[in-house]
Amino acid sequence: RDLSGEWLPGTVAFYQTSKEQARDRLVNRENIERGLSASEKCEDSIVCQSTSALFGVFDGAGGEGNGDVASRFVAETMANYGNYYAINSAEDLANVTRMAQQEMAQKNIPGMTTAVITKLLRKADGVYAAYVSLGDSRFYVVHNDGTADLITQDEGFENQIWNCLSSGRGYAGVSQFGEVKLKRGDKIVLCSDGITGDKGSDLMSNDEVASIVLRSANPEDASRNLVAGARKADDRTALVIGEFNQ
């Protein structure tokens, strides 16, 4: 049985800004508080479905062109699948992700996109987060003790990725998936590499992710603080799920 609305109402939020806004030094806390939002040039897409407990971040591979087309197609496809198919395990989630790639190929959708997706599940012994990952977007679990576990492994290095969803080259298969048991108070972060960086001073450590999330009052504040705290001049997307006690 999926988690549906039992654990999630009011506990999820996301925030996005675009690469051009970062390059123009517009992405800061002051402008975010004034209502800065991502421009149409942002190539990141999201799924945020509290009713089906399905969430995802998709980072279009800009260097290949049509990354925005690919990320939006996969996000819309996965959202539809979340409403239509029973997803009760990590294997189910991996299978519907494979179906999304097959649909990309059948429709010859151009471009490439990363994918990090989670589906929250309630089982007899507690709540689990099933996940799937392709590329270098990330899935963290932040604990109340101040630590953050990076659950996924980057399938890429610096500005290169070697696995993604596409209708042509670049797709190596859906092999990175699993389930994580959650504890009360845990927070989940899904984010594109515009948040975590990929080299040098742009890199955001696990401890920094934990610190930003835990000093935030709610998921909306946490997602905005992650975007404001990022250092890479790129599209930035952060989606945060969890209970906040402040």
GROMACS .gro file of C-alpha atoms in nm:
model
  246
    1ARG     CA    1   0.000   0.000   0.000
    2ASP     CA    2   0.140   0.339  -0.089
    3LEU     CA    3   0.173   0.613   0.165
    4SER     CA    4  -0.083   0.836  -0.009
    5GLY     CA    5  -0.172   1.131   0.212
    6GLU     CA    6  -0.112   0.971   0.551
    7TRP     CA    7   0.233   1.110   0.620
    8LEU     CA    8   0.276   1.382   0.361
    9PRO     CA    9   0.019   1.662   0.384
   10GLY     CA   10   0.196   1.994   0.415
   11THR     CA   11   0.539   1.832   0.421
   12VAL     CA   12   0.668   1.870   0.064
   13ALA     CA   13   0.792   2.167  -0.138
   14PHE     CA   14   1.024   2.242  -0.428
   15TYR     CA   15   1.202   2.545  -0.570
   16GLN     CA   16   1.378   2.613  -0.900
   17THR     CA   17   1.589   2.881  -1.062
   18SER     CA   18   1.760   2.889  -1.402
   19LYS     CA   19   2.120   2.890  -1.522
   20GLU     CA   20   2.093   3.238  -1.669
   21GLN     CA   21   1.968   3.374  -1.336
   22ALA     CA   22   2.266   3.215  -1.157
   23ARG     CA   23   2.509   3.356  -1.415
   24ASP     CA   24   2.355   3.701  -1.370
   25ARG     CA   25   2.400   3.664  -0.990
   26LEU     CA   26   2.027   3.700  -0.930
   27VAL     CA   27   1.990   3.384  -0.721
   28ASN     CA   28   2.023   3.497  -0.361
   29ARG     CA   29   1.804   3.489  -0.054
   30GLU     CA   30   1.690   3.850  -0.096
   31ASN     CA   31   1.565   3.796  -0.452
   32ILE     CA   32   1.410   3.461  -0.361
   33GLU     CA   33   1.214   3.627  -0.082
   34ARG     CA   34   1.098   3.885  -0.339
   35GLY     CA   35   0.954   3.606  -0.552
   36LEU     CA   36   1.230   3.515  -0.797
   37SER     CA   37   1.124   3.212  -1.001
   38ALA     CA   38   1.286   3.004  -1.271
   39SER     CA   39   1.282   3.147  -1.621
   40GLU     CA   40   1.148   2.949  -1.915
   41LYS     CA   41   1.507   2.855  -2.003
   42CYS     CA   42   1.535   2.625  -1.699
   43GLU     CA   43   1.589   2.269  -1.830
   44ASP     CA   44   1.509   2.097  -1.498
   45SER     CA   45   1.165   1.941  -1.448
   46ILE     CA   46   0.992   1.792  -1.144
   47VAL     CA   47   0.720   1.552  -1.037
   48CYS     CA   48   0.553   1.639  -0.708
   49GLN     CA   49   0.246   1.425  -0.642
   50SER     CA   50   0.147   1.411  -0.278
   51THR     CA   51  -0.165   1.208  -0.358
   52SER     CA   52   0.034   0.921  -0.511
   53ALA     CA   53   0.348   0.987  -0.301
   54LEU     CA   54   0.560   1.005  -0.619
   55PHE     CA   55   0.835   1.266  -0.654
   56GLY     CA   56   1.115   1.323  -0.902
   57VAL     CA   57   1.378   1.564  -1.034
   58PHE     CA   58   1.489   1.552  -1.398
   59ASP     CA   59   1.787   1.756  -1.520
   60GLY     CA   60   1.792   1.803  -1.896
   61ALA     CA   61   2.142   1.756  -2.038
   62GLY     CA   62   2.194   2.102  -2.184
   63GLY     CA   63   2.517   2.024  -2.364
   64GLU     CA   64   2.339   1.784  -2.597
   65GLY     CA   65   2.049   2.017  -2.684
   66ASN     CA   66   1.678   1.960  -2.621
   67GLY     CA   67   1.743   1.875  -2.257
   68ASP     CA   68   1.434   2.069  -2.159
   69VAL     CA   69   1.223   1.864  -2.402
   70ALA     CA   70   1.355   1.537  -2.262
   71SER     CA   71   1.317   1.632  -1.896
   72ARG     CA   72   0.963   1.762  -1.939
   73PHE     CA   73   0.854   1.458  -2.137
   74VAL     CA   74   0.986   1.217  -1.876
   75ALA     CA   75   0.842   1.420  -1.587
   76GLU     CA   76   0.496   1.426  -1.749
   77THR     CA   77   0.518   1.057  -1.839
   78MET     CA   78   0.620   0.952  -1.488
   79ALA     CA   79   0.344   1.167  -1.337
   80ASN     CA   80   0.091   0.988  -1.558
   81TYR     CA   81   0.235   0.649  -1.465
   82GLY     CA   82   0.215   0.741  -1.097
   83ASN     CA   83  -0.159   0.792  -1.133
   84TYR     CA   84  -0.215   0.484  -1.347
   85TYR     CA   85   0.014   0.205  -1.225
   86ALA     CA   86   0.044   0.040  -0.886
   87ILE     CA   87   0.400   0.109  -0.766
   88ASN     CA   88   0.456  -0.096  -0.452
   89SER     CA   89   0.832  -0.161  -0.462
   90ALA     CA   90   1.161  -0.034  -0.598
   91GLU     CA   91   1.138  -0.294  -0.875
   92ASP     CA   92   0.799  -0.154  -0.977
   93LEU     CA   93   0.947   0.196  -0.983
   94ALA     CA   94   1.241   0.077  -1.193
   95ASN     CA   95   1.004  -0.093  -1.435
   96VAL     CA   96   0.790   0.216  -1.495
   97THR     CA   97   1.110   0.420  -1.543
   98ARG     CA   98   1.214   0.171  -1.812
   99MET     CA   99   0.871   0.213  -1.966
  100ALA     CA  100   0.925   0.591  -1.978
  101GLN     CA  101   1.253   0.539  -2.164
  102GLN     CA  102   1.083   0.302  -2.408
  103GLU     CA  103   0.812   0.560  -2.469
  104MET     CA  104   1.082   0.820  -2.537
  105ALA     CA  105   1.235   0.589  -2.796
  106GLN     CA  106   0.901   0.503  -2.958
  107LYS     CA  107   0.810   0.870  -2.992
  108ASN     CA  108   1.168   0.969  -3.083
  109ILE     CA  109   1.180   1.238  -2.815
  110PRO     CA  110   1.503   1.439  -2.859
  111GLY     CA  111   1.747   1.522  -2.582
  112MET     CA  112   1.875   1.356  -2.267
  113THR     CA  113   1.780   1.387  -1.901
  114THR     CA  114   1.890   1.260  -1.563
  115ALA     CA  115   1.629   1.114  -1.330
  116VAL     CA  116   1.606   1.074  -0.955
  117ILE     CA  117   1.265   0.947  -0.845
  118THR     CA  118   1.119   0.832  -0.516
  119LYS     CA  119   0.792   0.668  -0.422
  120LEU     CA  120   0.699   0.660  -0.052
  121LEU     CA  121   0.554   0.330   0.068
  122ARG     CA  122   0.397   0.220   0.393
  123LYS     CA  123   0.475  -0.140   0.487
  124ALA     CA  124   0.394  -0.345   0.793
  125ASP     CA  125   0.716  -0.239   0.967
  126GLY     CA  126   0.721   0.128   0.868
  127VAL     CA  127   0.763   0.383   0.590
  128TYR     CA  128   1.006   0.325   0.304
  129ALA     CA  129   1.131   0.538   0.018
  130ALA     CA  130   1.172   0.340  -0.303
  131TYR     CA  131   1.409   0.517  -0.542
  132VAL     CA  132   1.553   0.507  -0.893
  133SER     CA  133   1.847   0.710  -1.019
  134LEU     CA  134   2.013   0.774  -1.357
  135GLY     CA  135   2.280   1.039  -1.400
  136ASP     CA  136   2.403   1.284  -1.138
  137SER     CA  137   2.087   1.417  -0.976
  138ARG     CA  138   2.083   1.305  -0.613
  139PHE     CA  139   1.870   1.154  -0.337
  140TYR     CA  140   1.961   1.234   0.026
  141VAL     CA  141   1.806   1.135   0.356
  142VAL     CA  142   1.870   1.399   0.624
  143HIS     CA  143   1.849   1.287   0.987
  144ASN     CA  144   1.771   1.491   1.296
  145ASP     CA  145   2.118   1.414   1.438
  146GLY     CA  146   2.265   1.654   1.181
  147THR     CA  147   2.386   1.396   0.928
  148ALA     CA  148   2.282   1.337   0.569
  149ASP     CA  149   2.312   1.007   0.383
  150LEU     CA  150   2.368   1.030   0.008
  151ILE     CA  151   2.170   0.729  -0.112
  152THR     CA  152   2.245   0.746  -0.484
  153GLN     CA  153   2.578   0.730  -0.666
  154ASP     CA  154   2.656   0.977  -0.943
  155GLU     CA  155   2.661   0.813  -1.284
  156GLY     CA  156   2.892   1.080  -1.415
  157PHE     CA  157   3.192   1.296  -1.329
  158GLU     CA  158   3.210   1.675  -1.329
  159ASN     CA  159   3.015   1.792  -1.636
  160GLN     CA  160   2.991   1.447  -1.799
  161ILE     CA  161   2.722   1.185  -1.737
  162TRP     CA  162   2.736   0.828  -1.863
  163ASN     CA  163   2.379   0.723  -1.796
  164CYS     CA  164   2.056   0.910  -1.861
  165LEU     CA  165   1.713   0.869  -2.010
  166SER     CA  166   1.712   0.928  -2.385
  167SER     CA  167   1.571   0.786  -2.705
  168GLY     CA  168   1.920   0.726  -2.842
  169ARG     CA  169   2.273   0.715  -2.707
  170GLY     CA  170   2.348   0.772  -2.342
  171TYR     CA  171   2.101   0.525  -2.194
  172ALA     CA  172   2.284   0.240  -2.018
  173GLY     CA  173   1.984   0.094  -1.839
  174VAL     CA  174   1.804   0.134  -1.507
  175SER     CA  175   2.029  -0.046  -1.261
  176GLN     CA  176   2.042   0.190  -0.961
  177PHE     CA  177   1.732   0.141  -0.749
  178GLY     CA  178   1.637   0.026  -0.400
  179GLU     CA  179   1.443   0.105  -0.084
  180VAL     CA  180   1.539   0.299   0.228
  181LYS     CA  181   1.352   0.267   0.557
  182LEU     CA  182   1.269   0.608   0.701
  183LYS     CA  183   1.260   0.714   1.063
  184ARG     CA  184   1.030   0.975   1.210
  185GLY     CA  185   1.187   1.315   1.158
  186ASP     CA  186   1.383   1.214   0.848
  187LYS     CA  187   1.379   1.452   0.555
  188ILE     CA  188   1.430   1.359   0.190
  189VAL     CA  189   1.610   1.585  -0.059
  190LEU     CA  190   1.595   1.531  -0.434
  191CYS     CA  191   1.809   1.775  -0.631
  192SER     CA  192   1.983   1.843  -0.958
  193ASP     CA  193   2.360   1.893  -0.971
  194GLY     CA  194   2.297   2.265  -0.987
  195ILE     CA  195   2.253   2.236  -0.610
  196THR     CA  196   2.540   2.003  -0.520
  197GLY     CA  197   2.794   2.114  -0.780
  198ASP     CA  198   3.039   1.890  -0.961
  199LYS     CA  199   3.388   2.024  -0.895
  200GLY     CA  200   3.600   2.262  -0.690
  201SER     CA  201   3.436   2.530  -0.481
  202ASP     CA  202   3.096   2.453  -0.634
  203LEU     CA  203   3.073   2.126  -0.441
  204MET     CA  204   2.822   2.107  -0.155
  205SER     CA  205   2.909   1.848   0.108
  206ASN     CA  206   2.666   1.609   0.276
  207ASP     CA  207   2.715   1.801   0.601
  208GLU     CA  208   2.626   2.126   0.427
  209VAL     CA  209   2.308   1.975   0.283
  210ALA     CA  210   2.212   1.855   0.633
  211SER     CA  211   2.288   2.191   0.793
  212ILE     CA  212   2.083   2.387   0.540
  213VAL     CA  213   1.783   2.155   0.569
  214LEU     CA  214   1.785   2.126   0.947
  215ARG     CA  215   1.808   2.499   1.011
  216SER     CA  216   1.503   2.555   0.788
  217ALA     CA  217   1.155   2.597   0.932
  218ASN     CA  218   0.966   2.390   0.674
  219PRO     CA  219   1.014   2.218   0.337
  220GLU     CA  220   0.950   2.537   0.140
  221ASP     CA  221   1.217   2.722   0.337
  222ALA     CA  222   1.455   2.426   0.301
  223SER     CA  223   1.416   2.405  -0.076
  224ARG     CA  224   1.471   2.779  -0.111
  225ASN     CA  225   1.773   2.774   0.121
  226LEU     CA  226   1.931   2.493  -0.081
  227VAL     CA  227   1.888   2.692  -0.402
  228ALA     CA  228   2.022   3.010  -0.241
  229GLY     CA  229   2.317   2.822  -0.089
  230ALA     CA  230   2.424   2.651  -0.411
  231ARG     CA  231   2.734   2.779  -0.591
  232LYS     CA  232   2.725   2.625  -0.938
  233ALA     CA  233   2.611   2.855  -1.219
  234ASP     CA  234   2.346   2.614  -1.344
  235ASP     CA  235   1.976   2.538  -1.332
  236ARG     CA  236   1.898   2.465  -0.966
  237THR     CA  237   1.617   2.241  -0.843
  238ALA     CA  238   1.561   2.121  -0.486
  239LEU     CA  239   1.262   1.914  -0.371
  240VAL     CA  240   1.230   1.850   0.003
  241ILE     CA  241   0.997   1.605   0.178
  242GLY     CA  242   0.966   1.560   0.552
  243GLU     CA  243   0.841   1.666   0.890
  244PHE     CA  244   0.970   1.988   1.045
  245ASN     CA  245   0.914   2.064   1.411
  246GLN     CA  246   0.997   2.434   1.415
   0.00000   0.00000   0.00000
